[in-house]
Structures are given as C-alpha cells and as structure tokens.
Amino acid sequence: MPESPLTDVRLRLIEDVQDAVELMSWLGERREGPLAIDTESGGLDPFRHRLRMVQVGDLHTGWSIPWERWGGVALEVMNKYQGDWVAHHGCFDWRFLKVHTGFKLPWTKLDDTMTMAGLDDPLRPKGLKPLSKLLVDRSAVAGEQALKSGMSDNKWTWNTVPVDYPPFWIYSALDPVLTAHLHKYLKPRVMTSAPAAYDLERSANRNCALMMMHGLALDVPYVEKAIENYRESSEKIRKWLDEAHGITSPMSGGQLARAFTGFGEEIRSYTDQGAPQFNKESLSYYEAYGLTAESRQLAKYILAVRHIEKMIRSYLENFLELKDDNDVIHASVNVMAARTGRMSVTDPALQTLPRDDKVIRGSFIPRPGHVFISCDLDQVEARLAAHFSQDEGLIQAFHDADHGGLDFFCQVASGIFGEPIEKGDNRRQLTKNTVYGSLYSAGVETMARTAGIPVEQMTPVKQAFDMRFPGLRRLSNQVTADSRRNDPPSITSPLGRRLVADRGREGTQMLNALIQGAAAEYAKQCLVQIDAAGLGDAMRLVVHDEVILEVPVGDAPDALKVVEEAMSDRENYRVPLTAGGKIMAERWQK
C-alpha cells in the first residue's frame, strides 16, 4: 500500500507569541507550489456573519489562526507573502477577507481548486473534504465526524464553536493542506485539457466577487408595503375559497380533488403514492381548458394565492432578513453552479423569479445619483443552436428577424401557422416553448405539460417546427454519437470545458449540454468584456443572461451603448449574438 500523502502533515494552532514566531519563520521557507489559504466563518454572508479563523498551509503543514485573537498575525502573513496563492472557492474567501481584514487576495496570483475540479470532472463533488477523499486520501474526512459530534453534543454552531476546540482547529488547519494537494493534482490536468475555460472562470470569479461586494440597495418601505398588499389579497382569496368551495388549504390535494371532480374534471396528475397532485402545470391546464367556468375560475384563484404567498415567503420577507445594516442585499452568485458552467443566484434566489414578475424586482433601487442599466442577451441559446446546427432555415429566420426589426419567435410562429403572428398572440408563447423544448430535447408530452395545453394541440406545432428546422435533430444525433465515444458520455465546449451527460440519458441531455455550456461561456465573456470596457466596478448582478449595472445618471446613455456592444458579437458566429438594454431610473424592472 502506498503511504498516505497526509501521514507526516503537521497541523498547528496559533495560541501564543512563540507560535506566531514559528509561523513567520515557516512562511519564509521554500515550498512546492503556492501558499494555500482558507477561512472559517460564522455563516455564509461576510456582511452579516463574523470571520472565525484564517488558515494557511502547504503540502506538509497547516496553520489555524483565530482571527479575533490573532488577527494581526494573519494580516502580517498575508501582507508579507508575495508569491502565488490557491484557495478552494476563492470567491468566498476573497470576500470574507476583504470585508473583515481589508486584505485583498491578488486575483492574478490566485488559483481556485473548486473551479479546477469542476472543469476536470463536473460529476465529482465540489466540497473540499469529499473531493479530497476522492483525490488525495480517504483519511481527509476522518476529523469531520468528530467535529460534527462535538458540535451536536454541545449545541454549538459554526458561529459558537470555540476556536481552540481541537476537532475544530484541526479540521480547519487541514483545509489548506488538502487544497495544496488538490492543486498539485488538478492544475496540470486543467492546464492541459481546458486552459482557456479556466482563465475565463478565474476572471468571472473576480467579476462576480465584486458584484457581491457592491450588492443592490433594497427599498425597505416598498417591500413592507408589498407584503401588506399581498397579505390582504391572500386573505381575500382564502376567504372566497373557503366560502365558495370549502377549501381551507390551497395546497391540499384532497380538498382540490373534491372541488375539481365536482365540476366533472379528471385528475391530471398523481404523486408517487397515488394521491391527487395539483401542480402549476395541471392547474394552468384547468385554468385554460376547464370544462366549466367554475373550474377555470377556481384554478385561476388557486394559482394566484399560491403565487402571492410564495412571493411573500420566498422573496419579500427573505429580503428583509438578508439585508445588511445599510439596507443592501449581497446576493450570492455561484459562478459554476451547473455542470455546464451556468451561474446561479441564491440568498435570495433571484434566478427563480417568475418571468412576468412586476413586484419583486421593484424591491431594488439605484443609489442616489445613479440609475440601473439592464442588458439582456437576445435568444442566446436559440442563436447558438442555429450556429452549431448550421440549419439554413433557422439561420435565415434570425437574419430576417434582425434585419426587419421583427420578433424572432413571432417570425418562426408565422411560418409554422401560415399567418402573421404578433406579440400577445398565445401562439408566439407556444412557439417559444417549442423552440426551447427542442433545445432541451424535451418530448411533446413535456412541452404540452409546460405550456398547459393538450398533447394533441402541441403535437402538430412540434412536427411543423421539426420539418422547418431539421438541422437541430441532426445536431442532436451528432453530439449524442460523439459523446458515446467517451466514458462517461461527454463532449467539449468551445473553450474545452468537459460537458457530461448521465449514462443512458445522453440522447436527451447532450444537445442541451452543448448549448448551455456555450451560453455559459459566452455570458462570462460578456462580463469580461464589460470589465475591459471600464465598467467592471458598475456591475451589480447577473441573472440568467441579464446583467444589471449601476452608473451615475449622466453616464447612463453612453454606458448603455458600451454594455450593449460589449455583450454583442456579430462576426464570430453564423448568426449575430446580440444584446438589448435599457435604463431604469427608479427601480429594477423586467
């Protein structure tokens, strides 16, 4: 059996001056690879939670430095060291260190093993300890259970566990050592397989860290009034449901089943246990195609009260809880949330806002003397599909729409239905669902369920779409075949990112993986371009393909032009990748 790379590792806690002297002496020694750094905190938000520990280390030694007792030592280490750094989830550590210590890890010298791991194999776990168990040594998680047991027995949290509690500081001191070992393993692999993708991710980490630092100002009175209005509406609907239909809970499958079957409706969906299920798709179907006016009205109000109460619970009340002392929300941007590299926004979950929301986005306002700029990529996934598929009809549809100043989905819908279709016509939305359902390799049943229409109505639309644009089917078959040459099934993105499908599902996942992976890379390149154009410090949030910036009022018209140009590429793709923006003087609006 080979010797564990962790056998001779030394772990130290700074407890007195002599420990600090030895740490500084160690810092001056030669080492293999960069200096690894990590932090322990009382929570995930640097503006609301305290910094507990700063840890540094290399392949052989790890140090835990309690911040509140020995913060000066940690600062001396960080300021004195001039070499390269590595962290696991450096975007997180950078922000905690910046907020609590004032020290800024140098982005040009900072590697990130979480990013490397995601590029090397997106199916692996991302957490430091489980990843180290796979790639470094099984003993990497040995101390984790002892710490969890001790915290549970003493009812400690990450904010209250004593810094000198041995399982805690040992657990912490090991983190930079594990990071150093992951770096030694992953860096050569990633720089061989996907150097361009890694460079892009490093830049995106920097851009998103700065966005999270700035945050968005919250209009607290607006939020409080919105909660009040929503609650009044919810109470009125609940009262009507009870009086008119005997429904005391809009989430009760049994109560809803009695009401809808009483109107002659069939139950469209069941849980795995066989109970009636009333999800958004089935309720939308009843609202549009219910047998009676009463069932359609009931579905409408059930959907409304569920939406209202979710908006209160998941967003408005959550905003008030998450804001800092200056009424600013610092949402968390996960730069590589999906295996395709797509970003996500959590705390609060702004990425899951309803498409037609007119209230929640309005909770955010520009700071005095500033306005928001919102710039959104135009149908980027569909445009990339046209590029990769080389489908002449799809490419021509985009060119016709762009040159004629037309809406792309109206253009496609007009061809499918054989008559002019304008915005507001529900056939436009039906066509849009078909386009994106095709990119996601969804079946007709899924498309119909999503659209809330019968399969019989969706089928001819899907058939007409496939006949007009056969290149998408050919592309799907090609990438599926290509992926099956690898184990597990995979292809690479334009920048070399490994795009992986679940075994046996490559036929339904691979086309979507290609489109999503390319869209993720393009969106991050947009952030880099905006930064290069001098507006990096103005970026505040990225949600899907929309970037929000905050600029002085007088600079807004010129800044909008710069952002639109930075997010557009009219030369390197078979159809132009374009973006459209607007200035929002009062608040964030769709």
CSV table of C-alpha atoms in Angstrom, one decimal, residues 5-410:
chain,number,residue,atom,x,y,z
A,5,PRO,CA,0.3,11.9,1.5
A,6,LEU,CA,-1.2,13.1,4.8
A,7,THR,CA,0.9,10.8,7.0
A,8,ASP,CA,3.5,13.4,8.0
A,9,VAL,CA,1.4,16.5,7.9
A,10,ARG,CA,1.8,18.9,10.8
A,11,LEU,CA,-1.2,20.9,12.0
A,12,ARG,CA,-0.8,23.9,14.3
A,13,LEU,CA,-3.0,26.4,16.2
A,14,ILE,CA,-1.6,29.9,16.9
A,15,GLU,CA,-2.0,30.2,20.7
A,16,ASP,CA,0.9,32.4,21.8
A,17,VAL,CA,3.7,34.6,20.6
A,18,GLN,CA,6.1,31.7,20.1
A,19,ASP,CA,3.6,30.0,17.7
A,20,ALA,CA,3.4,33.3,15.8
A,21,VAL,CA,7.2,33.5,15.5
A,22,GLU,CA,7.4,29.9,14.2
A,23,LEU,CA,4.6,30.6,11.7
A,24,MET,CA,6.5,33.6,10.3
A,25,SER,CA,9.7,31.5,10.1
A,26,TRP,CA,7.8,28.8,8.2
A,27,LEU,CA,6.4,31.3,5.9
A,28,GLY,CA,9.9,32.3,4.7
A,29,GLU,CA,10.8,28.7,3.8
A,30,ARG,CA,10.8,27.4,0.2
A,31,ARG,CA,7.8,25.3,-0.7
A,32,GLU,CA,6.5,23.2,-3.5
A,33,GLY,CA,3.5,25.0,-5.1
A,34,PRO,CA,1.6,28.1,-3.9
A,35,LEU,CA,0.5,29.1,-0.4
A,36,ALA,CA,-3.0,27.7,0.3
A,37,ILE,CA,-5.4,29.9,2.2
A,38,ASP,CA,-8.9,29.2,3.7
A,39,THR,CA,-11.3,30.8,6.2
A,40,GLU,CA,-13.8,29.6,8.7
A,41,SER,CA,-16.8,31.9,9.4
A,42,GLY,CA,-20.0,32.1,11.5
A,43,GLY,CA,-22.1,32.0,8.3
A,44,LEU,CA,-22.1,32.4,4.6
A,45,ASP,CA,-22.6,36.2,4.3
A,46,PRO,CA,-19.5,38.3,5.1
A,47,PHE,CA,-21.7,41.4,5.8
A,48,ARG,CA,-23.8,39.6,8.4
A,49,HIS,CA,-21.5,36.9,9.8
A,50,ARG,CA,-18.2,37.1,11.5
A,51,LEU,CA,-14.8,35.7,10.5
A,52,ARG,CA,-13.6,33.0,12.9
A,53,MET,CA,-10.4,31.7,11.5
A,54,VAL,CA,-7.8,32.3,8.8
A,55,GLN,CA,-5.8,29.2,7.8
A,56,VAL,CA,-2.7,28.9,5.6
A,57,GLY,CA,-0.7,25.9,4.6
A,58,ASP,CA,1.2,23.9,2.0
A,59,LEU,CA,1.5,20.2,1.2
A,60,HIS,CA,3.0,19.4,4.6
A,61,THR,CA,1.9,22.0,7.2
A,62,GLY,CA,-1.4,23.7,8.1
A,63,TRP,CA,-1.9,26.6,10.5
A,64,SER,CA,-5.1,27.8,12.1
A,65,ILE,CA,-5.1,31.5,13.1
A,66,PRO,CA,-8.0,32.6,15.3
A,67,TRP,CA,-9.0,36.0,13.8
A,68,GLU,CA,-10.4,37.7,16.9
A,69,ARG,CA,-7.4,36.8,19.0
A,70,TRP,CA,-4.5,36.8,16.5
A,71,GLY,CA,-5.8,38.8,13.6
A,72,GLY,CA,-2.6,40.9,13.4
A,73,VAL,CA,-0.6,37.7,12.8
A,74,ALA,CA,-2.9,36.7,10.0
A,75,LEU,CA,-2.6,40.2,8.4
A,76,GLU,CA,1.2,40.0,8.7
A,77,VAL,CA,1.2,36.7,6.9
A,78,MET,CA,-1.0,37.9,4.1
A,79,ASN,CA,0.8,41.2,3.6
A,80,LYS,CA,4.3,39.7,3.8
A,81,TYR,CA,3.8,36.8,1.4
A,82,GLN,CA,4.4,37.8,-2.2
A,83,GLY,CA,4.1,34.5,-4.1
A,84,ASP,CA,1.2,32.6,-5.6
A,85,TRP,CA,-1.9,31.7,-3.7
A,86,VAL,CA,-4.5,28.9,-4.0
A,87,ALA,CA,-7.9,28.6,-2.4
A,88,HIS,CA,-10.9,26.2,-2.6
A,89,HIS,CA,-13.8,28.5,-3.5
A,90,GLY,CA,-11.6,31.6,-3.6
A,91,CYS,CA,-14.5,33.9,-4.4
A,92,PHE,CA,-15.9,33.1,-0.9
A,93,ASP,CA,-12.6,33.6,0.9
A,94,TRP,CA,-11.7,36.7,-1.0
A,95,ARG,CA,-14.9,38.4,0.1
A,96,PHE,CA,-14.6,37.4,3.8
A,97,LEU,CA,-11.0,38.6,3.9
A,98,LYS,CA,-11.8,41.8,2.2
A,99,VAL,CA,-14.8,42.7,4.4
A,100,HIS,CA,-13.2,41.6,7.8
A,101,THR,CA,-9.5,42.2,7.3
A,102,GLY,CA,-9.2,44.7,4.5
A,103,PHE,CA,-6.8,42.4,2.7
A,104,LYS,CA,-7.5,41.6,-1.0
A,105,LEU,CA,-6.1,38.4,-2.3
A,106,PRO,CA,-4.4,39.2,-5.7
A,107,TRP,CA,-6.7,37.8,-8.4
A,108,THR,CA,-3.8,37.5,-10.8
A,109,LYS,CA,-1.9,35.2,-8.4
A,110,LEU,CA,-4.9,33.2,-7.1
A,111,ASP,CA,-5.8,29.7,-8.3
A,112,ASP,CA,-9.0,28.0,-7.3
A,113,THR,CA,-9.2,24.2,-6.8
A,114,MET,CA,-13.0,24.2,-6.8
A,115,THR,CA,-13.0,25.7,-10.3
A,116,MET,CA,-10.3,23.3,-11.4
A,117,ALA,CA,-12.3,20.3,-10.1
A,118,GLY,CA,-15.5,21.4,-11.9
A,119,LEU,CA,-13.6,21.6,-15.2
A,120,ASP,CA,-11.7,18.4,-14.7
A,121,ASP,CA,-14.8,16.3,-13.9
A,122,PRO,CA,-18.2,18.1,-13.3
A,123,LEU,CA,-19.7,14.9,-11.9
A,124,ARG,CA,-17.4,14.9,-8.8
A,125,PRO,CA,-18.5,16.5,-5.5
A,126,LYS,CA,-17.3,20.1,-5.2
A,127,GLY,CA,-16.8,20.3,-1.4
A,128,LEU,CA,-13.2,20.3,-0.2
A,129,LYS,CA,-13.4,17.4,2.2
A,130,PRO,CA,-15.4,14.9,-0.1
A,131,LEU,CA,-13.3,15.9,-3.1
A,132,SER,CA,-10.1,15.4,-1.1
A,133,LYS,CA,-11.4,12.0,0.0
A,134,LEU,CA,-11.5,11.0,-3.7
A,135,LEU,CA,-8.4,12.6,-5.0
A,136,VAL,CA,-6.0,12.9,-2.0
A,137,ASP,CA,-6.7,10.4,0.7
A,138,ARG,CA,-9.6,8.7,2.3
A,139,SER,CA,-8.5,10.0,5.7
A,140,ALA,CA,-9.2,13.5,4.6
A,141,VAL,CA,-12.6,13.3,6.2
A,142,ALA,CA,-11.5,11.5,9.3
A,143,GLY,CA,-11.9,14.5,11.6
A,144,GLU,CA,-15.1,15.7,10.2
A,145,GLN,CA,-17.3,13.3,12.1
A,146,ALA,CA,-15.6,14.1,15.4
A,147,LEU,CA,-16.2,17.8,14.9
A,148,LYS,CA,-19.9,17.3,14.0
A,149,SER,CA,-20.4,15.1,17.0
A,150,GLY,CA,-18.8,17.6,19.3
A,151,MET,CA,-20.9,20.4,17.9
A,152,SER,CA,-24.0,18.4,18.2
A,153,ASP,CA,-23.3,17.3,21.8
A,154,ASN,CA,-22.5,20.9,22.9
A,155,LYS,CA,-25.2,22.5,20.7
A,156,TRP,CA,-22.5,24.6,19.0
A,157,THR,CA,-22.9,26.2,15.6
A,158,TRP,CA,-20.2,27.4,13.3
A,159,ASN,CA,-20.5,30.8,15.0
A,160,THR,CA,-20.2,29.5,18.5
A,161,VAL,CA,-17.8,26.5,18.5
A,162,PRO,CA,-14.6,27.6,20.4
A,163,VAL,CA,-11.7,28.2,18.2
A,164,ASP,CA,-9.4,26.2,20.5
A,165,TYR,CA,-11.7,23.2,20.4
A,166,PRO,CA,-9.2,20.6,19.0
A,167,PRO,CA,-11.6,18.9,16.5
A,168,PHE,CA,-12.5,22.4,15.1
A,169,TRP,CA,-9.0,23.9,14.7
A,170,ILE,CA,-7.5,20.6,13.5
A,171,TYR,CA,-10.4,20.3,10.9
A,172,SER,CA,-9.7,23.9,9.9
A,173,ALA,CA,-5.9,23.6,9.7
A,174,LEU,CA,-6.2,20.6,7.4
A,175,ASP,CA,-8.2,22.6,4.8
A,176,PRO,CA,-5.2,24.5,3.3
A,177,VAL,CA,-3.2,21.3,3.2
A,178,LEU,CA,-5.9,19.5,1.3
A,179,THR,CA,-6.2,22.5,-1.0
A,180,ALA,CA,-2.5,22.4,-1.7
A,181,HIS,CA,-2.7,18.6,-2.6
A,182,LEU,CA,-5.7,19.2,-4.8
A,183,HIS,CA,-3.8,21.9,-6.6
A,184,LYS,CA,-0.9,19.7,-7.2
A,185,TYR,CA,-3.1,17.1,-8.8
A,186,LEU,CA,-5.6,19.3,-10.7
A,187,LYS,CA,-3.6,22.2,-12.0
A,188,PRO,CA,-1.6,20.2,-14.6
A,189,ARG,CA,-4.7,18.4,-15.8
A,190,VAL,CA,-6.8,21.5,-16.3
A,191,MET,CA,-4.0,23.5,-17.9
A,192,THR,CA,-3.7,20.6,-20.4
A,193,SER,CA,-7.4,20.0,-21.1
A,194,ALA,CA,-9.1,23.4,-20.7
A,195,PRO,CA,-6.7,26.3,-20.1
A,196,ALA,CA,-9.0,28.8,-21.9
A,197,ALA,CA,-12.0,27.8,-19.9
A,198,TYR,CA,-10.0,28.0,-16.6
A,199,ASP,CA,-8.8,31.5,-17.4
A,200,LEU,CA,-12.4,32.6,-18.2
A,201,GLU,CA,-13.6,31.1,-14.9
A,202,ARG,CA,-10.9,33.0,-12.9
A,203,SER,CA,-12.0,36.2,-14.5
A,204,ALA,CA,-15.7,35.5,-13.8
A,205,ASN,CA,-14.9,34.7,-10.2
A,206,ARG,CA,-13.3,38.2,-9.9
A,207,ASN,CA,-16.2,39.9,-11.6
A,208,CYS,CA,-18.8,38.2,-9.5
A,209,ALA,CA,-17.0,38.7,-6.2
A,210,LEU,CA,-17.0,42.5,-6.9
A,211,MET,CA,-20.7,42.3,-7.8
A,212,MET,CA,-21.4,40.6,-4.5
A,213,MET,CA,-19.4,43.1,-2.6
A,214,HIS,CA,-21.4,46.0,-4.0
A,215,GLY,CA,-24.8,44.5,-3.7
A,216,LEU,CA,-28.1,46.1,-4.5
A,217,ALA,CA,-29.9,48.7,-2.4
A,218,LEU,CA,-33.3,47.5,-1.0
A,219,ASP,CA,-36.3,49.8,-0.9
A,220,VAL,CA,-37.5,48.7,2.6
A,221,PRO,CA,-40.7,50.7,2.7
A,222,TYR,CA,-41.6,49.4,-0.7
A,223,VAL,CA,-41.1,45.8,0.5
A,224,GLU,CA,-43.1,46.3,3.6
A,225,LYS,CA,-46.0,47.8,1.6
A,226,ALA,CA,-45.8,45.0,-0.9
A,227,ILE,CA,-46.0,42.4,1.9
A,228,GLU,CA,-49.1,44.2,3.3
A,229,ASN,CA,-50.8,44.3,-0.1
A,230,TYR,CA,-50.1,40.7,-0.8
A,231,ARG,CA,-51.4,39.5,2.5
A,232,GLU,CA,-54.6,41.4,2.0
A,233,SER,CA,-55.1,39.8,-1.4
A,234,SER,CA,-54.2,36.3,0.1
A,235,GLU,CA,-56.7,36.7,2.9
A,236,LYS,CA,-59.5,37.7,0.4
A,237,ILE,CA,-58.8,34.7,-1.9
A,238,ARG,CA,-58.6,32.3,1.0
A,239,LYS,CA,-61.9,33.6,2.3
A,240,TRP,CA,-63.5,33.1,-1.1
A,241,LEU,CA,-62.1,29.6,-1.5
A,242,ASP,CA,-63.5,28.6,1.9
A,243,GLU,CA,-66.9,30.1,1.4
A,244,ALA,CA,-67.4,29.1,-2.2
A,245,HIS,CA,-65.7,25.7,-2.3
A,246,GLY,CA,-65.0,24.6,1.3
A,247,ILE,CA,-61.2,24.8,0.6
A,248,THR,CA,-59.3,25.8,3.7
A,249,SER,CA,-55.9,25.0,2.3
A,250,PRO,CA,-54.9,25.8,-1.3
A,251,MET,CA,-52.2,23.2,-1.1
A,252,SER,CA,-54.5,20.3,-0.1
A,253,GLY,CA,-54.7,17.8,-2.8
A,254,GLY,CA,-57.7,16.1,-1.3
A,255,GLN,CA,-59.7,19.3,-1.0
A,256,LEU,CA,-58.8,20.4,-4.5
A,257,ALA,CA,-59.6,17.0,-5.9
A,258,ARG,CA,-63.1,17.1,-4.4
A,259,ALA,CA,-63.7,20.5,-5.9
A,260,PHE,CA,-62.5,19.8,-9.4
A,261,THR,CA,-64.0,16.4,-9.7
A,262,GLY,CA,-67.3,18.0,-8.6
A,263,PHE,CA,-67.1,20.1,-11.7
A,264,GLY,CA,-66.6,17.0,-13.8
A,265,GLU,CA,-62.8,17.4,-14.2
A,266,GLU,CA,-60.4,14.5,-14.4
A,267,ILE,CA,-57.4,14.4,-12.1
A,268,ARG,CA,-54.4,15.0,-14.4
A,269,SER,CA,-51.5,14.2,-12.0
A,270,TYR,CA,-50.8,12.0,-9.1
A,271,THR,CA,-48.0,11.7,-6.5
A,272,ASP,CA,-45.7,8.6,-6.4
A,273,GLN,CA,-48.0,7.4,-3.6
A,274,GLY,CA,-51.1,7.7,-5.8
A,275,ALA,CA,-52.6,10.9,-4.2
A,276,PRO,CA,-54.1,13.6,-6.4
A,277,GLN,CA,-51.5,16.3,-7.3
A,278,PHE,CA,-52.2,19.8,-8.3
A,279,ASN,CA,-49.0,21.3,-9.6
A,280,LYS,CA,-48.7,24.5,-11.6
A,281,GLU,CA,-48.9,22.7,-14.9
A,282,SER,CA,-52.2,20.9,-14.1
A,283,LEU,CA,-53.8,24.0,-12.6
A,284,SER,CA,-52.7,26.0,-15.7
A,285,TYR,CA,-54.5,23.4,-17.8
A,286,TYR,CA,-57.7,23.7,-15.8
A,287,GLU,CA,-57.5,27.5,-16.0
A,288,ALA,CA,-57.2,27.4,-19.8
A,289,TYR,CA,-59.3,24.3,-20.7
A,290,GLY,CA,-61.5,23.6,-17.7
A,291,LEU,CA,-64.9,22.1,-18.6
A,292,THR,CA,-66.8,24.8,-16.7
A,293,ALA,CA,-66.4,28.4,-15.9
A,294,GLU,CA,-66.3,27.5,-12.2
A,295,SER,CA,-63.4,25.1,-12.6
A,296,ARG,CA,-61.5,27.7,-14.6
A,297,GLN,CA,-62.1,30.3,-12.0
A,298,LEU,CA,-61.1,28.0,-9.2
A,299,ALA,CA,-57.8,27.1,-10.9
A,300,LYS,CA,-57.1,30.8,-11.5
A,301,TYR,CA,-57.5,31.7,-7.8
A,302,ILE,CA,-55.6,28.7,-6.6
A,303,LEU,CA,-52.7,29.7,-8.8
A,304,ALA,CA,-53.0,33.3,-7.6
A,305,VAL,CA,-52.9,32.6,-3.9
A,306,ARG,CA,-50.0,30.2,-4.2
A,307,HIS,CA,-48.1,32.7,-6.2
A,308,ILE,CA,-48.8,35.5,-3.7
A,309,GLU,CA,-47.8,33.5,-0.7
A,310,LYS,CA,-44.7,32.3,-2.3
A,311,MET,CA,-43.7,35.9,-3.2
A,312,ILE,CA,-44.1,36.9,0.4
A,313,ARG,CA,-42.3,33.9,1.9
A,314,SER,CA,-39.6,33.2,-0.6
A,315,TYR,CA,-38.7,36.8,-1.6
A,316,LEU,CA,-40.1,39.8,0.3
A,317,GLU,CA,-39.8,38.5,3.8
A,318,ASN,CA,-36.5,36.9,2.9
A,319,PHE,CA,-35.2,40.3,1.6
A,320,LEU,CA,-35.8,41.9,5.0
A,321,GLU,CA,-33.9,39.1,6.7
A,322,LEU,CA,-31.0,39.1,4.3
A,323,LYS,CA,-30.3,42.8,4.1
A,324,ASP,CA,-27.3,44.3,5.8
A,325,ASP,CA,-27.3,47.3,8.2
A,326,ASN,CA,-27.2,49.6,5.2
A,327,ASP,CA,-30.3,48.0,3.6
A,328,VAL,CA,-28.2,46.4,0.9
A,329,ILE,CA,-28.7,42.8,-0.4
A,330,HIS,CA,-25.5,41.0,-1.2
A,331,ALA,CA,-26.8,38.0,-3.2
A,332,SER,CA,-24.6,35.0,-3.7
A,333,VAL,CA,-23.5,34.3,-7.2
A,334,ASN,CA,-22.4,30.7,-7.8
A,335,VAL,CA,-20.1,31.0,-10.8
A,336,MET,CA,-20.2,27.3,-11.7
A,337,ALA,CA,-23.5,26.2,-10.3
A,338,ALA,CA,-24.4,23.8,-13.0
A,339,ARG,CA,-22.3,21.1,-14.6
A,340,THR,CA,-22.5,23.1,-17.9
A,341,GLY,CA,-20.9,26.1,-16.2
A,342,ARG,CA,-24.1,28.1,-15.9
A,343,MET,CA,-24.2,30.6,-13.0
A,344,SER,CA,-26.9,30.8,-10.3
A,345,VAL,CA,-28.0,33.4,-7.8
A,346,THR,CA,-29.1,32.4,-4.3
A,347,ASP,CA,-29.7,34.2,-0.9
A,348,PRO,CA,-32.0,35.4,-2.3
A,349,ALA,CA,-32.9,33.1,-5.2
A,350,LEU,CA,-33.3,35.9,-7.8
A,351,GLN,CA,-32.7,33.4,-10.6
A,352,THR,CA,-36.1,31.7,-9.9
A,353,LEU,CA,-38.2,34.9,-10.1
A,354,PRO,CA,-41.3,34.4,-12.2
A,355,ARG,CA,-40.8,35.5,-15.8
A,356,ASP,CA,-43.6,38.1,-15.6
A,357,ASP,CA,-42.9,39.4,-12.1
A,358,LYS,CA,-43.7,43.1,-11.7
A,359,VAL,CA,-43.3,43.5,-8.0
A,360,ILE,CA,-40.3,41.6,-6.6
A,361,ARG,CA,-37.7,43.1,-8.9
A,362,GLY,CA,-39.0,46.5,-8.0
A,363,SER,CA,-37.7,46.0,-4.4
A,364,PHE,CA,-34.3,47.0,-5.6
A,365,ILE,CA,-33.4,50.7,-6.3
A,366,PRO,CA,-30.4,52.5,-7.6
A,367,ARG,CA,-28.4,54.5,-5.1
A,368,PRO,CA,-28.8,58.3,-5.0
A,369,GLY,CA,-27.5,60.0,-8.2
A,370,HIS,CA,-27.4,56.6,-10.0
A,371,VAL,CA,-29.6,54.6,-12.4
A,372,PHE,CA,-29.7,51.0,-13.3
A,373,ILE,CA,-28.8,49.6,-16.7
A,374,SER,CA,-30.3,46.2,-17.6
A,375,CYS,CA,-28.8,44.5,-20.6
A,376,ASP,CA,-30.0,41.1,-21.7
A,377,LEU,CA,-28.7,38.7,-24.4
A,378,ASP,CA,-31.2,38.1,-27.2
A,379,GLN,CA,-32.3,34.5,-27.5
A,380,VAL,CA,-28.7,33.4,-27.0
A,381,GLU,CA,-29.4,29.7,-26.7
A,382,ALA,CA,-31.5,29.6,-29.8
A,383,ARG,CA,-28.9,31.7,-31.7
A,384,LEU,CA,-26.2,29.3,-30.6
A,385,ALA,CA,-28.3,26.4,-31.7
A,386,ALA,CA,-28.5,28.0,-35.1
A,387,HIS,CA,-24.8,28.4,-35.2
A,388,PHE,CA,-23.9,24.8,-34.1
A,389,SER,CA,-26.6,23.1,-36.2
A,390,GLN,CA,-25.9,25.2,-39.4
A,391,ASP,CA,-29.6,24.9,-40.1
A,392,GLU,CA,-30.2,27.2,-43.0
A,393,GLY,CA,-33.9,27.8,-42.1
A,394,LEU,CA,-33.1,28.7,-38.5
A,395,ILE,CA,-30.2,31.0,-39.6
A,396,GLN,CA,-32.4,32.7,-42.1
A,397,ALA,CA,-35.2,33.2,-39.6
A,398,PHE,CA,-32.7,35.1,-37.3
A,399,HIS,CA,-31.4,37.2,-40.2
A,400,ASP,CA,-34.9,38.1,-41.3
A,401,ALA,CA,-36.0,39.0,-37.8
A,402,ASP,CA,-32.9,41.1,-37.1
A,403,HIS,CA,-32.9,42.9,-40.4
A,404,GLY,CA,-36.6,43.5,-40.4
A,405,GLY,CA,-36.7,44.6,-36.7
A,406,LEU,CA,-39.1,41.7,-36.0
A,407,ASP,CA,-39.5,39.5,-33.0
A,408,PHE,CA,-37.8,36.1,-33.7
A,409,PHE,CA,-40.5,34.0,-32.1
A,410,CYS,CA,-43.2,35.8,-34.0
